Amino acid sequence: MGRIAVAAIVSSWVIPISIIGNRIVSEPYMDEIFHIRQAQQYCKGNFRSWDPMITTPPGLYYLSLAHVASLFPGMFYLKAVSSFPEVCSIPILRSINGILAILCSILIYEIITNLRPTLDERKATVYAVVLSMYPLHWFFTFLYYTDVASLTAVLAMYLACLRKNYWFSGLLGALAVVIRQTNIIWMLFVACSGIIDLTFACKRDKIDIGDGDASIKYLGQQASMDGAVFRSSLRKRKINTPVDTGIQPMPTKNASSKASISGLIDEIETIFLTALHIKWKLFVSFIPFFILLAAFVAFIYWNGSIVLGAKEAHGVSLHFAQIMYFGLFSALLMAPLYFSVSQALDLFHSIWRNKPLSFFQAFMAFIASFISVHFFSIAHPYLLADNRHYTFYLWRKVIKAHWSFKYLLVPLYVYSWLSIFARLGKVQRKIWVLAFFLATTAVLVPAPLIEFRYFTIPFFFLMLHSHVDDYQSWFLMGLLYIAINVFTMMMFLYRPFHWDHEPGIQRFIW
């Protein structure tokens, strides 16, 4: 019932807004110009044709072909079209993202219930609906971009991994990479998550078996020692002595920073030692991921770059400031959680309680942030020249409003990341938090252009694993997302403008 309710609620806004959007914006806009033109070439059977301005692989176009093929018989029977290429119209191509957005909402619900099986259906439904309104994901549902398809494929891959269908997960990982090549990082992250879960599960199974043997042995000894007085005392000592299971409990809310570091080292050691014992099981389970990684490395060697087209504008960089932007952006979109008095006090008390190590960690975070914004903050030519994007105005009106502003934002960057780590650290293993941070870094740092679209997948992983429970926070986040979505869509549809140096209508976009 929950997944049906989620799909119905998401459909209730996807369908009408898609109709309105197609009526007002009837021509391809911005990157749609390249994507729609390329998809229409594929519909004509011209698979050797390729637009040099497209940077991503053709996965979205193959999905669109399958979508068009499913519609063609019915439309041909109704005499709405006379040939296959006619079905590849702008509204039909855009509709694939609407369908994928509904599927994505179901995947979100399924992941929530898999990660938290004790969560009741009503809460899981509310959480999935609110997450489906995440502004970047919501906005690009109505345009022919790769973002919705990319997120859907990654979440499907992750859900299959959670259900221990590792080979199917690897197949979906291949689809995710064919849609957007940077998803190779999320494929590796999902594989790491699967390995972490599998090794700790094997560790628990081994402990359970060991405990069972110990119990049987103990009962036999107890029966053989009935009637002996001095052995009775020995028996008491055995009962009062805890069995060393080797289980490492999850860090608690009051765990110190020193204990957290020790816990991370213990988890790495546990994974390494357990992996040695089950190496063949791991190899067989995750071989599709290894094959995909090898194929991707071969592709980069053959292509000479990770991007397919426009290589000069999308070169690899060291843009460490992207990590700062992502932390603050994510915290702002989770403002009811992170920017509250109680959260600020909890974080301060945690740092104060675990001094001096927490003071040192916070100090190093400040130093790293200052270095990132001073030496590794990149102003891409597209960012400076294209006033259709909101990042253009944020860069000019906030970050570059005064030379000191980018440094004044450092405390907010640090606070955001410390809050994120604190929340994740309460409910996730330390090794998982580290893997998430490294994956996010690997995706964002090489990108020279500030694009909030790049934040979508790491944000979803962050939200899905933050285990937010109170309805008030979700309600406030839902209101925040609705307000942002209404504003951005109204600006896009009803506030067009013109450039003096170029004909055509321009619109504000993320």
mmCIF file with all atom_site columns, C-alpha atoms in Angstrom, residues 53-145:
data_model
loop_
_atom_site.group_PDB
_atom_site.id
_atom_site.type_symbol
_atom_site.label_atom_id
_atom_site.label_alt_id
_atom_site.label_comp_id
_atom_site.label_asym_id
_atom_site.label_entity_id
_atom_site.label_seq_id
_atom_site.pdbx_PDB_ins_code
_atom_site.Cartn_x
_atom_site.Cartn_y
_atom_site.Cartn_z
_atom_site.occupancy
_atom_site.B_iso_or_equiv
_atom_site.pdbx_formal_charge
_atom_site.auth_seq_id
_atom_site.auth_comp_id
_atom_site.auth_asym_id
_atom_site.auth_atom_id
_atom_site.pdbx_PDB_model_num
ATOM 1  C CA . MET A 1 53  ? 28.735 19.043 -27.329 1.00 0.00 ? 53  MET A CA 1
ATOM 2  C CA . ILE A 1 54  ? 27.263 16.127 -25.344 1.00 0.00 ? 54  ILE A CA 1
ATOM 3  C CA . THR A 1 55  ? 29.484 15.092 -22.429 1.00 0.00 ? 55  THR A CA 1
ATOM 4  C CA . THR A 1 56  ? 27.539 12.080 -21.105 1.00 0.00 ? 56  THR A CA 1
ATOM 5  C CA . PRO A 1 57  ? 27.083 8.549  -22.545 1.00 0.00 ? 57  PRO A CA 1
ATOM 6  C CA . PRO A 1 58  ? 23.939 7.594  -24.496 1.00 0.00 ? 58  PRO A CA 1
ATOM 7  C CA . GLY A 1 59  ? 22.142 5.692  -21.717 1.00 0.00 ? 59  GLY A CA 1
ATOM 8  C CA . LEU A 1 60  ? 19.243 8.148  -21.554 1.00 0.00 ? 60  LEU A CA 1
ATOM 9  C CA . TYR A 1 61  ? 18.687 7.817  -25.312 1.00 0.00 ? 61  TYR A CA 1
ATOM 10 C CA . TYR A 1 62  ? 18.496 4.017  -25.102 1.00 0.00 ? 62  TYR A CA 1
ATOM 11 C CA . LEU A 1 63  ? 15.929 4.297  -22.296 1.00 0.00 ? 63  LEU A CA 1
ATOM 12 C CA . SER A 1 64  ? 14.024 6.773  -24.445 1.00 0.00 ? 64  SER A CA 1
ATOM 13 C CA . LEU A 1 65  ? 14.038 4.354  -27.375 1.00 0.00 ? 65  LEU A CA 1
ATOM 14 C CA . ALA A 1 66  ? 12.497 1.677  -25.151 1.00 0.00 ? 66  ALA A CA 1
ATOM 15 C CA . HIS A 1 67  ? 9.907  4.209  -23.955 1.00 0.00 ? 67  HIS A CA 1
ATOM 16 C CA . VAL A 1 68  ? 9.074  5.286  -27.506 1.00 0.00 ? 68  VAL A CA 1
ATOM 17 C CA . ALA A 1 69  ? 8.897  1.657  -28.674 1.00 0.00 ? 69  ALA A CA 1
ATOM 18 C CA . SER A 1 70  ? 6.328  0.899  -25.975 1.00 0.00 ? 70  SER A CA 1
ATOM 19 C CA . LEU A 1 71  ? 4.134  3.797  -27.124 1.00 0.00 ? 71  LEU A CA 1
ATOM 20 C CA . PHE A 1 72  ? 4.487  3.359  -30.890 1.00 0.00 ? 72  PHE A CA 1
ATOM 21 C CA . PRO A 1 73  ? 2.064  0.436  -31.467 1.00 0.00 ? 73  PRO A CA 1
ATOM 22 C CA . GLY A 1 74  ? -0.806 2.146  -29.668 1.00 0.00 ? 74  GLY A CA 1
ATOM 23 C CA . MET A 1 75  ? -0.182 5.536  -31.276 1.00 0.00 ? 75  MET A CA 1
ATOM 24 C CA . PHE A 1 76  ? 0.174  3.920  -34.714 1.00 0.00 ? 76  PHE A CA 1
ATOM 25 C CA . TYR A 1 77  ? -3.070 1.988  -34.218 1.00 0.00 ? 77  TYR A CA 1
ATOM 26 C CA . LEU A 1 78  ? -4.871 5.210  -33.246 1.00 0.00 ? 78  LEU A CA 1
ATOM 27 C CA . LYS A 1 79  ? -3.305 6.891  -36.307 1.00 0.00 ? 79  LYS A CA 1
ATOM 28 C CA . ALA A 1 80  ? -1.689 9.527  -34.103 1.00 0.00 ? 80  ALA A CA 1
ATOM 29 C CA . VAL A 1 81  ? 1.634  8.883  -35.876 1.00 0.00 ? 81  VAL A CA 1
ATOM 30 C CA . SER A 1 82  ? 2.612  7.260  -39.149 1.00 0.00 ? 82  SER A CA 1
ATOM 31 C CA . SER A 1 83  ? 6.263  6.415  -38.386 1.00 0.00 ? 83  SER A CA 1
ATOM 32 C CA . PHE A 1 84  ? 8.510  5.592  -35.453 1.00 0.00 ? 84  PHE A CA 1
ATOM 33 C CA . PRO A 1 85  ? 10.535 8.862  -35.504 1.00 0.00 ? 85  PRO A CA 1
ATOM 34 C CA . GLU A 1 86  ? 7.326  10.884 -35.176 1.00 0.00 ? 86  GLU A CA 1
ATOM 35 C CA . VAL A 1 87  ? 6.847  9.489  -31.666 1.00 0.00 ? 87  VAL A CA 1
ATOM 36 C CA . CYS A 1 88  ? 10.128 11.096 -30.583 1.00 0.00 ? 88  CYS A CA 1
ATOM 37 C CA . SER A 1 89  ? 8.525  14.461 -29.984 1.00 0.00 ? 89  SER A CA 1
ATOM 38 C CA . ILE A 1 90  ? 9.622  16.832 -27.250 1.00 0.00 ? 90  ILE A CA 1
ATOM 39 C CA . PRO A 1 91  ? 6.712  16.016 -24.863 1.00 0.00 ? 91  PRO A CA 1
ATOM 40 C CA . ILE A 1 92  ? 7.195  12.251 -25.320 1.00 0.00 ? 92  ILE A CA 1
ATOM 41 C CA . LEU A 1 93  ? 10.930 12.449 -24.686 1.00 0.00 ? 93  LEU A CA 1
ATOM 42 C CA . ARG A 1 94  ? 10.403 14.630 -21.618 1.00 0.00 ? 94  ARG A CA 1
ATOM 43 C CA . SER A 1 95  ? 7.788  12.203 -20.316 1.00 0.00 ? 95  SER A CA 1
ATOM 44 C CA . ILE A 1 96  ? 10.433 9.512  -19.770 1.00 0.00 ? 96  ILE A CA 1
ATOM 45 C CA . ASN A 1 97  ? 11.745 11.548 -16.847 1.00 0.00 ? 97  ASN A CA 1
ATOM 46 C CA . GLY A 1 98  ? 8.242  11.861 -15.429 1.00 0.00 ? 98  GLY A CA 1
ATOM 47 C CA . ILE A 1 99  ? 7.872  8.079  -15.487 1.00 0.00 ? 99  ILE A CA 1
ATOM 48 C CA . LEU A 1 100 ? 11.337 7.631  -14.005 1.00 0.00 ? 100 LEU A CA 1
ATOM 49 C CA . ALA A 1 101 ? 10.524 10.151 -11.251 1.00 0.00 ? 101 ALA A CA 1
ATOM 50 C CA . ILE A 1 102 ? 7.528  8.029  -10.211 1.00 0.00 ? 102 ILE A CA 1
ATOM 51 C CA . LEU A 1 103 ? 9.684  4.890  -10.310 1.00 0.00 ? 103 LEU A CA 1
ATOM 52 C CA . CYS A 1 104 ? 12.357 6.725  -8.330  1.00 0.00 ? 104 CYS A CA 1
ATOM 53 C CA . SER A 1 105 ? 9.865  7.601  -5.590  1.00 0.00 ? 105 SER A CA 1
ATOM 54 C CA . ILE A 1 106 ? 8.998  3.902  -5.253  1.00 0.00 ? 106 ILE A CA 1
ATOM 55 C CA . LEU A 1 107 ? 12.694 3.045  -5.029  1.00 0.00 ? 107 LEU A CA 1
ATOM 56 C CA . ILE A 1 108 ? 13.121 5.651  -2.295  1.00 0.00 ? 108 ILE A CA 1
ATOM 57 C CA . TYR A 1 109 ? 10.274 4.049  -0.346  1.00 0.00 ? 109 TYR A CA 1
ATOM 58 C CA . GLU A 1 110 ? 11.742 0.560  -0.789  1.00 0.00 ? 110 GLU A CA 1
ATOM 59 C CA . ILE A 1 111 ? 15.205 1.687  0.321   1.00 0.00 ? 111 ILE A CA 1
ATOM 60 C CA . ILE A 1 112 ? 13.765 3.368  3.417   1.00 0.00 ? 112 ILE A CA 1
ATOM 61 C CA . THR A 1 113 ? 11.879 0.210  4.398   1.00 0.00 ? 113 THR A CA 1
ATOM 62 C CA . ASN A 1 114 ? 14.965 -1.942 3.732   1.00 0.00 ? 114 ASN A CA 1
ATOM 63 C CA . LEU A 1 115 ? 17.249 0.263  5.782   1.00 0.00 ? 115 LEU A CA 1
ATOM 64 C CA . ARG A 1 116 ? 14.679 0.619  8.563   1.00 0.00 ? 116 ARG A CA 1
ATOM 65 C CA . PRO A 1 117 ? 12.420 -2.466 8.608   1.00 0.00 ? 117 PRO A CA 1
ATOM 66 C CA . THR A 1 118 ? 10.803 -1.446 11.919  1.00 0.00 ? 118 THR A CA 1
ATOM 67 C CA . LEU A 1 119 ? 9.586  1.875  10.504  1.00 0.00 ? 119 LEU A CA 1
ATOM 68 C CA . ASP A 1 120 ? 5.835  1.936  10.035  1.00 0.00 ? 120 ASP A CA 1
ATOM 69 C CA . GLU A 1 121 ? 4.354  2.261  6.557   1.00 0.00 ? 121 GLU A CA 1
ATOM 70 C CA . ARG A 1 122 ? 2.862  5.701  7.119   1.00 0.00 ? 122 ARG A CA 1
ATOM 71 C CA . LYS A 1 123 ? 6.174  7.273  8.126   1.00 0.00 ? 123 LYS A CA 1
ATOM 72 C CA . ALA A 1 124 ? 8.014  5.600  5.257   1.00 0.00 ? 124 ALA A CA 1
ATOM 73 C CA . THR A 1 125 ? 5.413  6.979  2.847   1.00 0.00 ? 125 THR A CA 1
ATOM 74 C CA . VAL A 1 126 ? 5.761  10.520 4.192   1.00 0.00 ? 126 VAL A CA 1
ATOM 75 C CA . TYR A 1 127 ? 9.569  10.345 4.083   1.00 0.00 ? 127 TYR A CA 1
ATOM 76 C CA . ALA A 1 128 ? 9.568  9.057  0.484   1.00 0.00 ? 128 ALA A CA 1
ATOM 77 C CA . VAL A 1 129 ? 7.169  11.762 -0.700  1.00 0.00 ? 129 VAL A CA 1
ATOM 78 C CA . VAL A 1 130 ? 9.184  14.565 0.920   1.00 0.00 ? 130 VAL A CA 1
ATOM 79 C CA . LEU A 1 131 ? 12.436 13.237 -0.543  1.00 0.00 ? 131 LEU A CA 1
ATOM 80 C CA . SER A 1 132 ? 10.784 13.048 -3.969  1.00 0.00 ? 132 SER A CA 1
ATOM 81 C CA . MET A 1 133 ? 10.242 16.808 -3.709  1.00 0.00 ? 133 MET A CA 1
ATOM 82 C CA . TYR A 1 134 ? 13.974 17.512 -3.347  1.00 0.00 ? 134 TYR A CA 1
ATOM 83 C CA . PRO A 1 135 ? 14.210 20.703 -5.460  1.00 0.00 ? 135 PRO A CA 1
ATOM 84 C CA . LEU A 1 136 ? 16.890 19.683 -7.962  1.00 0.00 ? 136 LEU A CA 1
ATOM 85 C CA . HIS A 1 137 ? 15.361 16.271 -8.595  1.00 0.00 ? 137 HIS A CA 1
ATOM 86 C CA . TRP A 1 138 ? 11.852 17.745 -8.761  1.00 0.00 ? 138 TRP A CA 1
ATOM 87 C CA . PHE A 1 139 ? 12.724 20.512 -11.219 1.00 0.00 ? 139 PHE A CA 1
ATOM 88 C CA . PHE A 1 140 ? 14.562 18.344 -13.759 1.00 0.00 ? 140 PHE A CA 1
ATOM 89 C CA . THR A 1 141 ? 11.707 15.842 -13.781 1.00 0.00 ? 141 THR A CA 1
ATOM 90 C CA . PHE A 1 142 ? 10.067 18.144 -16.337 1.00 0.00 ? 142 PHE A CA 1
ATOM 91 C CA . LEU A 1 143 ? 13.045 18.562 -18.682 1.00 0.00 ? 143 LEU A CA 1
ATOM 92 C CA . TYR A 1 144 ? 14.963 16.131 -20.873 1.00 0.00 ? 144 TYR A CA 1
ATOM 93 C CA . TYR A 1 145 ? 18.147 15.996 -18.789 1.00 0.00 ? 145 TYR A CA 1
#
